[in-house]
Coordinates of C-alpha atoms in Angstrom, one line a residue:
S1 CA -13.9 18.2 -21.7
L2 CA -14.2 13.9 -23.0
A3 CA -11.0 14.2 -24.6
L4 CA -9.4 15.3 -21.5
F5 CA -11.9 12.8 -18.9
I6 CA -10.7 10.4 -21.6
A7 CA -6.9 10.9 -21.2
G8 CA -7.2 11.7 -17.6
F9 CA -8.7 8.0 -17.6
A10 CA -5.6 6.6 -19.1
I11 CA -2.8 8.5 -17.1
S12 CA -5.2 7.2 -14.1
V13 CA -4.5 3.3 -15.6
A14 CA -1.2 3.8 -16.8
T15 CA -0.4 5.0 -12.8
T16 CA -2.1 2.4 -11.6
N17 CA 0.0 -0.2 -14.0
K18 CA 3.4 1.1 -13.5
E19 CA 2.9 0.8 -9.8
E20 CA 1.7 -2.3 -10.5
Q21 CA -1.9 -2.2 -8.2
P22 CA -4.8 -4.2 -9.1
H23 CA -7.0 -2.1 -11.2
F24 CA -10.6 -1.0 -10.2
S25 CA -9.5 -2.5 -6.5
N26 CA -11.0 0.7 -4.4
P27 CA -13.8 3.0 -4.6
H28 CA -11.8 5.9 -6.2
R29 CA -10.7 3.5 -8.8
R30 CA -14.6 1.7 -9.3
M31 CA -16.2 4.9 -9.5
G32 CA -13.5 6.3 -11.4
L33 CA -14.5 3.2 -14.4
A34 CA -18.3 4.1 -13.4
M35 CA -18.1 7.5 -14.4
F36 CA -15.6 7.2 -17.3
I37 CA -18.6 4.6 -18.5
M38 CA -21.4 7.1 -17.4
A39 CA -19.5 10.1 -19.5
I40 CA -19.0 8.3 -22.5
L41 CA -23.0 7.4 -22.1
Q42 CA -23.6 11.7 -22.1
V43 CA -21.7 12.3 -24.3
I44 CA -23.4 9.4 -27.1
G45 CA -26.6 10.7 -26.0
G46 CA -25.9 13.9 -26.9
I47 CA -25.5 13.3 -30.4
V48 CA -28.2 11.1 -30.4
R49 CA -30.9 12.9 -29.1
P50 CA -34.3 14.3 -30.4
H51 CA -34.4 16.8 -32.0
N52 CA -36.3 20.0 -30.2
P53 CA -40.2 20.9 -31.9
P54 CA -40.1 23.7 -33.8
E55 CA -41.3 27.2 -31.4
G56 CA -45.2 26.5 -30.9
E57 CA -45.5 23.0 -31.2
K58 CA -45.4 20.3 -28.0
K59 CA -42.1 18.2 -27.5
K60 CA -42.5 14.8 -28.1
P61 CA -42.3 12.5 -25.1
V62 CA -39.3 11.3 -26.1
R63 CA -37.5 14.6 -26.0
V64 CA -39.1 15.3 -22.5
G65 CA -37.5 11.8 -21.1
W66 CA -34.0 12.1 -23.1
E67 CA -33.7 15.8 -21.3
V68 CA -34.9 14.5 -17.8
G69 CA -32.0 11.7 -18.1
H70 CA -29.6 14.3 -19.4
R71 CA -29.9 16.3 -16.6
V72 CA -29.9 13.8 -14.1
L73 CA -26.9 11.3 -15.0
G74 CA -25.5 15.3 -15.7
V75 CA -26.0 16.0 -11.9
S76 CA -25.3 12.3 -11.4
L77 CA -21.8 12.7 -12.8
L78 CA -21.4 16.1 -11.0
A79 CA -22.3 14.7 -8.0
C80 CA -19.7 11.9 -8.2
G81 CA -16.8 14.0 -9.4
F82 CA -17.0 15.8 -5.9
W83 CA -17.1 12.1 -4.1
Q84 CA -14.0 11.4 -6.4
M85 CA -12.0 14.1 -5.2
Y86 CA -13.0 14.1 -1.9
E87 CA -11.9 9.8 -1.8
G88 CA -8.2 11.5 -3.9
I89 CA -7.8 13.4 -1.3
L90 CA -7.4 10.8 1.4
L91 CA -5.9 8.4 -0.7
Y92 CA -3.1 11.0 -1.0
G93 CA -2.9 11.6 2.6
V94 CA -2.5 7.3 3.0
K95 CA 0.1 7.3 -0.1
Y96 CA 2.1 10.0 1.0
S97 CA 1.4 10.0 4.6
T98 CA 0.6 13.7 4.8
D99 CA 0.1 15.3 8.6
E100 CA -3.7 14.9 9.8
S101 CA -4.0 18.6 10.6
D102 CA -3.2 19.1 6.8
E103 CA -5.3 16.9 5.4
E104 CA -8.6 18.1 7.6
A105 CA -7.5 21.8 6.7
I106 CA -7.2 20.9 2.5
T107 CA -10.8 18.7 3.2
I108 CA -12.3 21.7 5.1
A109 CA -10.9 23.7 2.2
Y110 CA -12.5 21.5 -0.4
W111 CA -15.8 21.0 1.0
V112 CA -15.8 25.1 1.1
W113 CA -15.0 25.0 -2.3
I114 CA -17.5 22.5 -3.5
S115 CA -20.1 24.7 -1.2
V116 CA -19.0 28.0 -2.7
M117 CA -19.0 26.0 -7.0
I118 CA -22.9 24.4 -5.4
A119 CA -24.0 27.9 -4.3
V120 CA -23.4 29.8 -7.9
M121 CA -25.0 26.9 -9.8
V122 CA -27.9 27.1 -8.0
L123 CA -28.5 30.9 -7.6
G124 CA -27.0 31.2 -10.9
G125 CA -29.1 29.2 -12.5
A126 CA -32.0 30.6 -10.5
F127 CA -31.5 34.0 -11.1
F128 CA -31.1 33.5 -15.4
K129 CA -34.6 31.3 -14.9
F130 CA -36.5 34.1 -12.8
R131 CA -34.6 37.2 -14.3
N132 CA -37.3 38.2 -16.8

C-alpha cells in the first residue's frame, strides 16, 4: 500500500507542476504532505518494531509504547484520509463548477459510506475480540 501511496503522491505533485500551481498551498495539499510523511513513519516503525516476547512473558514497556504509537498513527492516518477525500470532493466541485445539488448528493453519499465503513470496522473488531 505504501507503493500506491507514493505513486499517488507523485501523480499529485506532477499534476500540480503541470497546472503551474504552488505546492502545498491549501489545506488539502498540506494534509497530503502530512499523510505522506506519516505513512513513511508508519512503515519505518513497522520495520524497526521491538519483537513480541515469547508466549507467557510480559511485554516490555518499549513494545507496549510501540503498539500504542502504531495504532494511534494508523487511526490518525485513517481519519486524515477521510477528511482528505472530503476536501477533494469540495475542490473538485470548485475546479469543475459542478452543480451544488450534485455536490451535496456526493457529499452525503460519501459520509454515509464512511459511516458504514467505520461501523464495519468497529463491529468487526468487537466481534473478533469477544467471539470466544
